[in-house]
Protein backbone atom coordinates (compact mmCIF):
# COMPACT_ATOMS: atom_id res chain seq x y z
CA MET A 1 139.10 -9.00 149.07
CA THR A 2 138.21 -5.53 149.95
CA ALA A 3 139.87 -4.11 146.88
CA ILE A 4 138.24 -6.71 144.65
CA ALA A 5 134.89 -6.08 146.20
CA ALA A 6 135.17 -2.32 145.63
CA MET A 7 135.93 -2.60 141.94
CA PRO A 8 132.42 -3.40 140.77
CA HIS A 9 131.15 -0.45 142.72
CA ARG A 10 133.53 1.95 140.93
CA MET A 11 132.60 0.45 137.62
CA ARG A 12 128.99 1.09 138.33
CA LEU A 13 129.79 4.67 139.11
CA GLY A 14 131.72 4.98 135.84
CA GLU A 15 128.88 3.44 133.95
CA TYR A 16 126.44 5.99 135.50
CA GLY A 17 128.67 8.93 134.69
CA GLY A 18 129.12 7.79 131.11
CA GLY A 19 125.38 7.66 130.66
CA VAL A 20 125.02 11.31 131.65
CA GLY A 21 127.74 12.43 129.18
CA THR A 22 126.11 10.55 126.37
CA SER A 23 122.72 12.10 127.05
CA THR A 24 124.14 15.66 127.14
CA TYR A 25 126.04 15.08 123.94
CA GLN A 26 122.92 13.90 122.21
CA ARG A 27 120.98 16.93 123.33
CA LEU A 28 123.73 19.25 122.02
CA MET A 29 123.77 17.49 118.69
CA ILE A 30 120.01 17.88 118.39
CA LEU A 31 120.28 21.62 119.11
CA VAL A 32 123.04 22.00 116.55
CA VAL A 33 120.92 20.23 113.95
CA ILE A 34 117.91 22.43 114.73
CA PHE A 35 120.02 25.62 114.62
CA THR A 36 121.63 24.60 111.35
CA ALA A 37 118.25 23.85 109.85
CA ALA A 38 116.91 27.23 110.97
CA VAL A 39 119.88 29.06 109.50
CA ALA A 40 119.52 27.13 106.27
CA LEU A 41 115.83 28.02 106.12
CA ILE A 42 116.59 31.71 106.66
CA VAL A 43 119.30 31.68 104.00
CA LEU A 44 116.99 29.97 101.54
CA ARG A 45 114.23 32.45 102.32
CA LEU A 46 116.53 35.41 101.80
CA ALA A 47 117.74 33.95 98.55
CA SER A 48 114.13 33.52 97.51
CA PHE A 49 113.47 37.21 98.26
CA ALA A 50 116.53 38.23 96.31
CA MET A 51 115.68 36.06 93.30
CA PHE A 52 111.93 36.42 93.04
CA GLU A 53 110.77 39.41 95.09
CA ASP A 54 113.44 42.02 94.50
CA GLN A 55 111.24 44.42 92.57
CA LYS A 56 108.25 43.94 94.85
CA SER A 57 110.40 44.55 97.93
CA PHE A 58 111.89 47.70 96.40
CA ARG A 59 108.47 49.08 95.62
CA THR A 60 107.27 48.36 99.14
CA VAL A 61 110.24 50.10 100.75
CA SER A 62 110.03 53.05 98.34
CA ALA A 63 106.34 53.49 98.98
CA SER A 64 106.97 53.76 102.69
CA TYR A 65 109.03 56.91 102.08
CA VAL A 66 106.47 58.79 99.98
CA PRO A 67 105.84 62.10 101.81
CA GLU A 68 102.34 63.15 102.80
CA ARG A 69 102.90 66.26 100.68
CA GLY A 70 105.32 66.34 97.77
CA ASP A 71 108.55 68.33 97.79
CA ILE A 72 109.08 71.55 95.86
CA VAL A 73 112.59 72.11 94.51
CA ASP A 74 114.30 74.79 92.44
CA ARG A 75 115.37 74.23 88.84
CA ASN A 76 118.59 72.58 90.04
CA GLY A 77 116.95 70.27 92.59
CA VAL A 78 117.62 72.38 95.68
CA PRO A 79 114.81 71.74 98.24
CA LEU A 80 112.53 74.73 98.74
CA ALA A 81 109.63 73.06 100.56
CA ARG A 82 109.32 69.59 102.10
CA THR A 83 107.30 67.76 104.73
CA ILE A 84 108.98 66.35 107.84
CA ALA A 85 107.83 64.54 111.00
CA ALA A 86 107.86 67.29 113.60
CA TYR A 87 107.29 67.23 117.35
CA ALA A 88 104.12 68.51 118.98
CA ILE A 89 103.46 68.79 122.73
CA TRP A 90 100.01 67.54 123.70
CA LEU A 91 98.40 68.17 127.08
CA LYS A 92 95.83 66.10 128.98
CA PRO A 93 94.90 68.38 131.94
CA ASP A 94 93.07 65.68 133.94
CA GLU A 95 96.21 63.51 134.01
CA ILE A 96 98.53 66.17 135.43
CA ARG A 97 99.75 65.09 138.87
CA GLY A 98 102.07 67.93 139.96
CA ASP A 99 101.41 71.50 141.06
CA LYS A 100 99.97 73.25 138.02
CA ARG A 101 101.24 76.73 138.94
CA GLN A 102 104.77 75.44 139.31
CA LEU A 103 104.42 73.50 136.08
CA ALA A 104 103.18 76.63 134.24
CA ALA A 105 106.21 78.55 135.46
CA ALA A 106 108.53 75.74 134.35
CA LEU A 107 106.94 75.69 130.90
CA GLN A 108 107.28 79.45 130.58
CA ALA A 109 110.99 79.14 131.30
CA ILE A 110 111.28 76.72 128.37
CA PHE A 111 109.05 78.83 126.09
CA PRO A 112 109.65 82.47 127.10
CA ASP A 113 107.55 83.79 124.19
CA GLU A 114 104.34 82.57 125.88
CA PRO A 115 103.12 84.05 129.21
CA THR A 116 102.83 81.86 132.29
CA GLY A 117 99.13 82.70 132.49
CA GLU A 118 98.43 81.10 129.13
CA PHE A 119 100.15 77.90 130.16
CA TYR A 120 98.21 77.85 133.44
CA ALA A 121 94.94 78.35 131.58
CA LYS A 122 95.69 75.30 129.43
CA LEU A 123 96.77 73.24 132.44
CA THR A 124 93.53 74.00 134.27
CA GLY A 125 91.29 73.57 131.25
CA ASP A 126 88.79 70.77 130.88
CA LYS A 127 89.84 69.58 127.41
CA PRO A 128 93.05 68.15 125.95
CA THR A 129 94.91 70.70 123.85
CA TYR A 130 98.28 71.56 122.35
CA LEU A 131 100.80 73.03 124.73
CA ARG A 132 102.87 73.68 121.64
CA ARG A 133 101.85 72.87 118.08
CA ARG A 134 105.49 72.71 117.03
CA ALA A 135 108.57 72.29 119.23
CA LEU A 136 112.28 71.76 118.75
CA PRO A 137 113.85 68.47 119.93
CA ARG A 138 115.66 70.40 122.68
CA GLU A 139 112.38 71.85 123.92
CA VAL A 140 110.73 68.45 123.83
CA SER A 141 113.58 67.01 125.90
CA GLU A 142 113.26 69.76 128.50
CA VAL A 143 109.51 69.31 128.81
CA HIS A 144 109.91 65.54 129.00
CA ALA A 145 112.35 65.99 131.88
CA LEU A 146 109.53 67.60 133.91
CA GLY A 147 108.16 64.06 134.32
CA GLU A 148 104.45 64.73 133.84
CA ILE A 149 102.46 61.78 132.50
CA GLY A 150 99.75 64.17 131.29
CA ILE A 151 102.07 65.61 128.64
CA GLU A 152 102.66 63.66 125.42
CA PHE A 153 104.91 64.22 122.40
CA PRO A 154 103.23 63.07 119.17
CA ARG A 155 105.03 63.32 115.81
CA GLU A 156 103.04 65.21 113.17
CA PRO A 157 103.74 66.18 109.54
CA GLU A 158 105.07 69.73 109.18
CA ARG A 159 105.87 71.75 106.07
CA LEU A 160 109.42 73.00 106.22
CA TYR A 161 110.93 75.79 104.12
CA PRO A 162 114.71 75.33 104.41
CA GLU A 163 115.51 78.69 102.81
CA TYR A 164 113.20 80.63 105.13
CA GLU A 165 112.20 83.95 103.49
CA LEU A 166 114.24 83.48 100.32
CA ALA A 167 111.33 82.65 98.00
CA ALA A 168 108.38 83.27 100.31
CA HIS A 169 106.18 85.03 97.73
CA VAL A 170 106.86 82.30 95.19
CA LEU A 171 106.21 79.35 97.51
CA GLY A 172 103.51 80.75 99.78
CA PHE A 173 102.69 78.54 102.75
CA THR A 174 100.38 75.84 104.10
CA ASP A 175 97.91 76.21 106.95
CA LEU A 176 97.88 74.09 110.12
CA GLY A 177 95.91 71.45 108.26
CA GLY A 178 98.60 71.16 105.63
CA VAL A 179 96.61 72.85 102.84
CA GLY A 180 98.33 75.34 100.52
CA ARG A 181 97.02 78.86 101.11
CA MET A 182 99.26 81.02 98.91
CA GLY A 183 101.83 80.91 96.15
CA MET A 184 102.80 77.70 94.42
CA GLU A 185 101.74 75.71 97.47
CA ARG A 186 98.20 76.72 96.62
CA VAL A 187 98.63 76.32 92.86
CA LEU A 188 100.09 72.81 93.19
CA GLU A 189 97.74 71.58 95.94
CA HIS A 190 96.36 68.65 93.93
CA ARG A 191 99.72 67.72 92.45
CA LEU A 192 101.51 67.75 95.82
CA THR A 193 98.88 65.62 97.57
CA ASP A 194 98.10 63.10 94.82
CA PRO A 195 99.32 59.68 96.11
CA THR A 196 100.38 58.70 92.59
CA LEU A 197 102.40 61.87 91.99
CA ARG A 198 103.69 63.21 95.28
CA ALA A 199 106.75 60.95 95.40
CA GLU A 200 108.26 63.02 92.59
CA PRO A 201 109.34 66.58 93.52
CA VAL A 202 107.96 69.52 91.55
CA ALA A 203 110.72 71.59 89.95
CA LEU A 204 110.16 75.35 89.77
CA SER A 205 111.82 77.70 87.30
CA ILE A 206 113.50 79.53 90.20
CA ASP A 207 117.27 79.30 90.62
CA SER A 208 118.02 79.59 94.35
CA ARG A 209 121.42 81.16 93.71
CA VAL A 210 119.99 83.88 91.48
CA GLN A 211 117.07 84.33 93.85
CA GLY A 212 119.49 84.92 96.72
CA ALA A 213 121.49 87.47 94.75
CA LEU A 214 118.35 89.38 93.72
CA ARG A 215 116.98 89.45 97.24
CA ASN A 216 120.32 90.56 98.64
CA GLU A 217 120.70 93.47 96.22
CA LEU A 218 117.10 94.58 96.70
CA SER A 219 117.49 94.46 100.46
CA HIS A 220 120.67 96.53 100.30
CA ALA A 221 119.05 99.10 97.99
CA MET A 222 115.94 99.30 100.14
CA ALA A 223 118.04 99.95 103.25
CA SER A 224 120.45 102.41 101.64
CA THR A 225 117.68 104.53 100.07
CA HIS A 226 115.27 104.19 103.02
CA ALA A 227 112.58 102.87 100.66
CA ILE A 228 109.43 101.36 102.14
CA GLY A 229 109.51 98.45 99.71
CA ALA A 230 111.37 96.84 96.83
CA SER A 231 110.57 94.25 94.20
CA GLY A 232 112.37 92.54 91.36
CA VAL A 233 111.99 89.83 88.76
CA ILE A 234 114.41 88.06 86.40
CA LEU A 235 112.81 86.47 83.35
CA ASP A 236 114.16 84.19 80.62
CA VAL A 237 113.24 86.03 77.41
CA ASN A 238 113.08 82.86 75.31
CA THR A 239 110.94 80.65 77.55
CA GLY A 240 109.04 82.96 79.91
CA GLU A 241 110.55 81.17 82.93
CA ILE A 242 110.93 83.29 86.04
CA VAL A 243 114.42 82.62 87.32
CA ALA A 244 114.03 84.86 90.37
CA LEU A 245 111.22 86.85 91.96
CA SER A 246 111.50 88.83 95.17
CA SER A 247 109.22 91.20 97.04
CA LEU A 248 110.28 93.13 100.15
CA PRO A 249 109.46 93.33 102.97
CA SER A 250 108.86 89.60 103.14
CA PHE A 251 107.76 86.93 105.64
CA ASN A 252 108.97 83.61 107.02
CA PRO A 253 106.62 80.85 105.78
CA ASN A 254 107.88 78.55 108.55
CA LYS A 255 106.27 80.77 111.17
CA LEU A 256 103.77 83.25 109.79
CA ASP A 257 102.95 85.76 112.51
CA ALA A 258 100.90 88.96 112.48
CA ALA A 259 103.85 91.03 111.29
CA GLY A 260 104.55 88.60 108.45
CA MET A 261 100.93 88.56 107.32
CA LYS A 262 101.19 92.29 106.58
CA ASN A 263 103.85 91.48 103.98
CA GLU A 264 101.98 88.81 102.04
CA ALA A 265 101.26 91.09 99.06
CA ASN A 266 103.45 90.18 96.10
CA GLY A 267 105.01 93.39 94.79
CA VAL A 268 105.89 91.78 91.45
CA THR A 269 102.56 90.19 90.52
CA GLN A 270 99.98 92.04 92.64
CA SER A 271 101.03 95.67 93.06
CA VAL A 272 99.98 97.90 90.17
CA PHE A 273 101.68 101.24 89.55
CA GLU A 274 102.17 103.80 86.85
CA LEU A 275 105.65 102.76 85.77
CA GLY A 276 106.55 106.01 84.06
CA SER A 277 109.20 106.28 81.38
CA THR A 278 109.75 102.53 81.14
CA PHE A 279 106.74 102.69 78.76
CA LYS A 280 108.57 104.94 76.27
CA PRO A 281 110.39 102.12 74.43
CA ILE A 282 107.04 100.30 74.07
CA THR A 283 105.52 103.42 72.49
CA VAL A 284 108.44 103.80 70.08
CA ALA A 285 108.29 100.10 69.15
CA ALA A 286 104.56 100.38 68.42
CA ALA A 287 105.21 103.44 66.25
CA LEU A 288 107.98 101.64 64.33
CA ASP A 289 105.70 98.68 63.66
CA ALA A 290 102.80 100.93 62.66
CA GLY A 291 105.00 103.01 60.35
CA THR A 292 104.20 106.31 62.08
CA VAL A 293 107.93 106.49 62.80
CA ARG A 294 109.90 105.56 59.70
CA ASP A 295 112.99 107.69 60.09
CA LEU A 296 114.73 107.78 63.46
CA SER A 297 116.44 111.02 62.49
CA ARG A 298 113.13 112.83 62.23
CA ARG A 299 113.03 115.68 64.74
CA TYR A 300 110.20 116.67 67.05
CA ASP A 301 109.60 119.96 68.79
CA ALA A 302 110.82 119.87 72.39
CA THR A 303 111.53 123.57 72.73
CA ALA A 304 108.67 124.18 75.17
CA PRO A 305 106.08 122.28 77.23
CA LEU A 306 103.24 120.73 75.30
CA HIS A 307 99.79 122.06 76.18
CA ILE A 308 96.83 119.79 75.50
CA ALA A 309 93.28 119.84 76.90
CA GLY A 310 94.31 122.16 79.72
CA PHE A 311 97.17 119.89 80.71
CA LYS A 312 100.87 120.68 80.40
CA ILE A 313 103.35 117.99 79.40
CA HIS A 314 106.94 118.93 80.19
CA ASP A 315 110.38 117.38 80.47
CA ASP A 316 112.17 117.14 83.80
CA HIS A 317 115.42 118.10 82.04
CA PRO A 318 114.34 120.25 79.05
CA MET A 319 116.42 119.94 75.89
CA GLY A 320 115.14 123.28 74.61
CA ARG A 321 115.36 122.26 70.95
CA TRP A 322 114.05 119.91 68.31
CA ILE A 323 115.23 116.32 68.94
CA ASN A 324 115.07 112.97 67.16
CA VAL A 325 113.82 109.58 68.41
CA PRO A 326 117.10 108.23 69.81
CA GLU A 327 117.68 111.52 71.64
CA ALA A 328 114.14 111.37 73.01
CA LEU A 329 114.75 107.92 74.50
CA VAL A 330 118.29 108.54 75.68
CA ASN A 331 117.24 111.75 77.44
CA SER A 332 113.75 110.48 78.41
CA SER A 333 111.68 113.23 76.81
CA ASN A 334 108.01 113.21 77.81
CA ILE A 335 107.21 115.84 75.20
CA VAL A 336 108.54 113.94 72.21
CA THR A 337 107.18 110.57 73.37
CA ALA A 338 103.76 112.19 73.77
CA ARG A 339 103.99 113.50 70.19
CA ILE A 340 104.96 110.04 68.92
CA ALA A 341 102.00 108.52 70.81
CA ASP A 342 99.70 111.18 69.36
CA ASP A 343 100.77 110.24 65.85
CA LEU A 344 100.27 106.57 66.68
CA GLY A 345 96.70 107.19 67.86
CA ARG A 346 94.46 105.54 70.39
CA LYS A 347 93.50 102.49 68.34
CA ARG A 348 97.02 101.36 67.58
CA MET A 349 98.25 102.21 71.06
CA GLU A 350 95.42 100.24 72.61
CA THR A 351 96.01 97.28 70.30
CA THR A 352 99.68 97.15 71.32
CA LEU A 353 98.93 97.32 75.04
CA ARG A 354 96.24 94.66 74.82
CA SER A 355 98.56 92.37 72.86
CA LEU A 356 101.03 92.66 75.77
CA GLY A 357 98.33 91.73 78.29
CA PHE A 358 98.19 95.15 79.94
CA ASP A 359 94.39 95.00 80.07
CA ARG A 360 94.26 91.89 82.28
CA ARG A 361 95.98 90.23 85.21
CA PRO A 362 99.51 88.97 84.48
CA GLU A 363 99.79 85.54 82.87
CA ILE A 364 101.33 83.50 85.67
CA GLU A 365 100.26 80.44 87.70
CA LEU A 366 99.90 82.35 90.98
CA ALA A 367 96.50 83.37 92.30
CA GLU A 368 98.03 86.56 93.72
CA LYS A 369 97.70 88.73 90.60
CA GLY A 370 96.86 92.40 90.38
CA LEU A 371 94.33 93.79 87.90
CA PRO A 372 95.76 96.68 85.86
CA ILE A 373 94.10 100.08 86.07
CA TRP A 374 92.90 100.62 82.52
CA PRO A 375 91.79 104.07 81.33
CA SER A 376 88.05 104.57 81.75
CA ASP A 377 87.90 107.71 79.60
CA TRP A 378 90.40 107.34 76.78
CA GLY A 379 90.82 110.51 74.77
CA ARG A 380 93.69 112.16 72.94
CA LEU A 381 95.37 113.31 76.16
CA THR A 382 95.22 109.77 77.60
CA THR A 383 96.97 108.38 74.53
CA MET A 384 99.73 110.93 74.94
CA THR A 385 100.28 110.40 78.67
CA ILE A 386 100.16 106.61 78.36
CA GLY A 387 102.95 107.00 75.84
CA TYR A 388 105.27 107.95 78.68
CA GLY A 389 103.76 105.70 81.33
CA HIS A 390 101.07 107.76 83.02
CA GLY A 391 97.34 107.08 82.98
CA ILE A 392 97.69 103.29 83.13
CA ALA A 393 98.94 101.10 85.99
CA VAL A 394 100.36 97.58 85.63
CA THR A 395 102.52 95.19 87.64
CA PRO A 396 106.31 94.84 87.29
CA LEU A 397 105.67 91.37 85.81
CA HIS A 398 103.60 92.92 83.01
CA LEU A 399 106.54 95.16 82.24
CA ALA A 400 109.08 92.31 82.34
CA SER A 401 107.05 90.22 79.88
CA ALA A 402 106.68 93.21 77.57
CA TYR A 403 110.43 93.90 77.61
CA ALA A 404 111.11 90.25 76.86
CA ALA A 405 109.05 90.63 73.68
CA LEU A 406 110.81 93.91 72.88
CA VAL A 407 114.23 92.26 72.76
CA ASN A 408 113.73 88.56 71.89
CA GLY A 409 112.63 89.09 68.29
CA GLY A 410 109.10 90.28 69.05
CA ILE A 411 107.52 87.16 70.59
CA PHE A 412 105.32 87.41 73.70
CA ARG A 413 105.33 84.38 75.97
CA LYS A 414 103.38 84.08 79.18
CA SER A 415 105.55 83.87 82.27
CA THR A 416 105.78 80.71 84.34
CA LEU A 417 107.15 79.55 87.69
CA LEU A 418 107.49 75.95 86.52
CA LYS A 419 110.68 74.63 84.99
CA ILE A 420 110.40 74.10 81.24
CA ASP A 421 112.39 71.49 79.33
CA PRO A 422 114.70 73.22 76.83
CA ASP A 423 113.03 71.49 73.89
CA LYS A 424 109.52 72.36 75.06
CA ALA A 425 109.63 76.17 75.16
CA PRO A 426 106.25 77.66 74.24
CA GLU A 427 105.93 79.21 70.78
CA GLY A 428 104.27 82.39 72.05
CA ARG A 429 102.65 85.00 69.84
CA ARG A 430 104.18 87.75 67.75
CA VAL A 431 103.57 91.28 69.03
CA PHE A 432 106.47 93.16 67.37
CA SER A 433 108.26 92.54 64.11
CA ALA A 434 111.75 91.07 64.23
CA ALA A 435 113.09 94.25 62.63
CA THR A 436 111.51 96.43 65.30
CA SER A 437 112.90 94.20 68.03
CA ALA A 438 116.40 94.48 66.55
CA ARG A 439 116.09 98.26 66.49
CA MET A 440 114.88 98.36 70.10
CA ARG A 441 117.91 96.36 71.21
CA GLN A 442 120.07 99.12 69.78
CA LEU A 443 118.07 101.92 71.37
CA LEU A 444 117.93 100.29 74.80
CA ARG A 445 121.67 99.75 74.74
CA MET A 446 122.19 103.43 73.82
CA ILE A 447 120.15 104.52 76.84
CA VAL A 448 122.61 102.68 79.11
CA LEU A 449 125.70 103.75 77.19
CA ASP A 450 124.87 107.43 76.93
CA GLY A 451 121.58 108.20 78.66
CA THR A 452 119.55 108.04 81.83
CA GLY A 453 120.49 104.39 82.37
CA ARG A 454 124.26 104.86 82.39
CA ASN A 455 124.44 103.92 86.09
CA ALA A 456 123.35 100.40 85.10
CA ASP A 457 126.26 99.73 82.77
CA ALA A 458 128.32 96.73 83.94
CA GLU A 459 131.45 96.19 81.90
CA GLY A 460 131.25 93.26 79.52
CA TYR A 461 127.59 92.40 80.12
CA ARG A 462 126.10 94.63 77.38
CA ILE A 463 123.11 95.78 79.42
CA GLY A 464 120.31 97.75 77.84
CA GLY A 465 117.30 99.25 79.57
CA LYS A 466 115.12 102.18 80.49
CA THR A 467 114.55 104.17 83.65
CA GLY A 468 111.11 105.10 84.92
CA SER A 469 110.16 107.33 87.85
CA ALA A 470 106.50 108.02 88.57
CA GLU A 471 104.76 109.81 91.40
CA LYS A 472 102.35 107.66 93.36
CA PRO A 473 98.69 108.63 93.07
CA ARG A 474 96.81 110.13 95.97
CA ALA A 475 93.36 111.62 96.47
CA GLY A 476 92.92 114.42 93.97
CA GLY A 477 96.25 113.98 92.22
CA TYR A 478 99.77 112.74 92.83
CA ALA A 479 102.08 112.65 95.85
CA HIS A 480 105.07 114.69 94.71
CA ASN A 481 107.28 113.31 97.47
CA ALA A 482 106.49 109.62 96.83
CA LEU A 483 108.04 107.93 93.79
CA ILE A 484 108.05 104.47 92.30
CA SER A 485 111.51 104.24 90.76
CA THR A 486 111.93 101.42 88.24
CA PHE A 487 114.63 100.17 85.91
CA ALA A 488 113.72 97.64 83.21
CA ALA A 489 116.74 95.99 81.62
CA ALA A 490 117.87 93.12 79.41
CA PHE A 491 121.24 91.47 78.88
CA PRO A 492 123.34 90.76 76.89
CA MET A 493 121.87 93.04 74.26
CA ASP A 494 123.72 91.46 71.31
CA ASN A 495 121.91 88.18 72.11
CA PRO A 496 119.35 88.84 74.88
CA ARG A 497 118.88 86.06 77.41
CA TYR A 498 117.27 87.67 80.45
CA VAL A 499 115.13 90.63 81.45
CA VAL A 500 115.58 92.24 84.86
CA VAL A 501 113.01 94.62 86.34
CA VAL A 502 113.76 96.34 89.65
CA SER A 503 111.43 98.74 91.49
CA LEU A 504 111.90 100.75 94.69
CA ASP A 505 108.88 102.10 96.53
CA GLU A 506 109.36 105.64 97.87
CA PRO A 507 113.17 105.74 97.88
CA GLN A 508 114.84 108.75 99.46
CA GLY A 509 117.80 110.64 98.09
CA THR A 510 121.08 110.19 99.97
CA ALA A 511 124.63 111.42 99.61
CA ALA A 512 125.43 108.23 97.68
CA THR A 513 122.74 109.11 95.10
CA SER A 514 123.61 112.83 95.01
CA PHE A 515 120.35 113.27 96.93
CA GLN A 516 118.39 112.07 93.91
CA ARG A 517 115.60 109.49 94.21
CA THR A 518 114.81 108.90 90.55
CA ALA A 519 115.37 105.54 88.86
CA GLY A 520 118.65 106.44 87.20
CA TRP A 521 120.17 107.05 90.62
CA VAL A 522 118.52 104.40 92.82
CA ALA A 523 117.25 101.54 90.61
CA ALA A 524 119.80 101.42 87.77
CA PRO A 525 122.73 100.85 90.18
CA VAL A 526 120.95 97.76 91.54
CA VAL A 527 121.07 96.21 88.06
CA LYS A 528 124.73 97.17 87.67
CA LYS A 529 125.59 95.26 90.86
CA LEU A 530 123.20 92.39 90.23
CA VAL A 531 124.03 91.34 86.66
CA PRO A 532 127.74 90.56 87.28
CA ARG A 533 126.67 88.37 90.21
CA ILE A 534 124.05 86.36 88.33
CA GLY A 535 125.50 86.37 84.81
CA PRO A 536 128.03 83.57 85.41
CA MET A 537 125.39 81.53 87.25
CA LEU A 538 123.20 81.76 84.16
CA GLY A 539 125.93 81.06 81.66
CA VAL A 540 126.46 84.67 80.60
CA LEU A 541 130.09 85.68 80.96
CA PRO A 542 131.48 89.20 80.52
CA ASP A 543 132.96 89.90 77.09
CA THR A 544 134.28 93.37 76.26
CA ARG A 545 134.94 92.34 72.65
CA ARG A 546 131.25 91.95 71.85
CA ASP A 547 128.31 94.36 71.84
CA VAL A 548 125.23 95.24 69.88
CA ASP A 549 126.20 97.46 66.93
CA VAL A 550 124.89 100.99 67.49
CA SER A 551 127.37 102.75 65.23
CA GLU A 552 124.72 103.84 62.72
CA LEU A 553 122.63 105.51 65.46
CA MET A 554 125.24 107.13 67.69
CA PRO A 555 125.79 110.04 65.27
CA LEU A 556 122.14 111.02 65.87
CA LEU A 557 122.94 111.88 69.49
CA TRP A 558 123.81 115.53 69.37
CA ARG A 559 123.77 115.86 73.12
CA SER A 560 122.91 113.59 76.05
CA GLY A 561 122.40 114.25 79.68
CA GLY A 562 120.27 113.92 82.81
CA GLY A 563 116.74 112.63 82.85
CA HIS A 564 114.56 110.37 84.89
């Protein structure tokens, strides 16, 4: 009876428990259905994006990565300037809670280049200010660890130059507001900040590898000769593109301090000098074109100094005899070049120099361009001295562009720092005949083979060029102990591709240069070391089986030797 009576009670309990299980199961099933529906909706939505909004999505994502200021790259795409999100350290003095003297000392330990007093002055000021306009992540972490709520760490756009000083005078820099203040940063200001254009980097004509080699060789030469400055440029003779440009001493555009600001002047495009005997080939080319020199074997009197208008023109290494045109160039005779210039006359000399742009600032995008010193009183003596590079002052870039025209067939093209498509090279303008240019290639090669430029000869690269050493002007005359020593070269002379101009400012003679400070001893060797480094980078390989044919002219060299 008792067992029978208990059975209904247990059944009721079982019926109650079964009800709970059923309810839980139903809830789970509902959740599963909802979850499945949500997943299905997401999948369908993603599929919709993929099918119908792919291009729109791509554009949206791409646009989010457009820099505030466009990148600048070299001709091979190597980054030279780009904008990044950098750290700043911002101070709100009224929110500082700790001891301000202790905090100033702690900050000075993190930033030892700034005195404790300056930090304390900022901490006790009445206005928010930068503790540090730019800081490294490590420095930010250390300041953050100080635990002050009155110090914040905003991210701000910063212009970064990954190669530091490598191309400082080409790139220039931006100010704290992000505006270009020098170099191509200034030239390209609109292009780099245009929202429709800044996503695409601007490619310069510079090759970072060649730029590095040029800077390295200039730096070595400057140090070894104790020069106060050095500059160099490498120019494509067929397009006018500047493949490398360096001016020393330089500056770091990432952090332009007072010392760096003193070095902002661009020695290639701004500094104007009398470039001495490098002008002699230009004078001879003008005479060949004008017909005042028809026969290179014609001899000129170089037995004694030339006296004109109370002025004496002499040779540093007198030949003491009558010499022909190739001998005059190979041995760098001022006397004979002056006579050739005299025969050419002022009008034709002036026309040649103006056609090469020597009467105006160099043709280049940069704003930093020097104005040549043009003769104010041009008489017969001026024509003669200009013939050998005195009485007129131009920049090394002027000279490089002129030498390009001398060797490329006679076409002058303005120089550029922007990369040019191979099929869009500018036509330029003719300044020398093709025949004259061919003859100058021979003569320039002879100067390196057997003349004052022999220290520039690098086996297999067929270098041609001319030395030039000129005293720097001073009040009332010239400084006899201060030279600008320049070597202007081209290679390979059988098919010229590039011009190289190297200048050293006030080099000193050393044991390595036989205590000479003229261009043949200090500037020409730079080219000899440089060309084998950059030739392969530029597609010019050494070949001892090829050279410009000078066989018809070599017999005219009765004797060669020293010079300047």
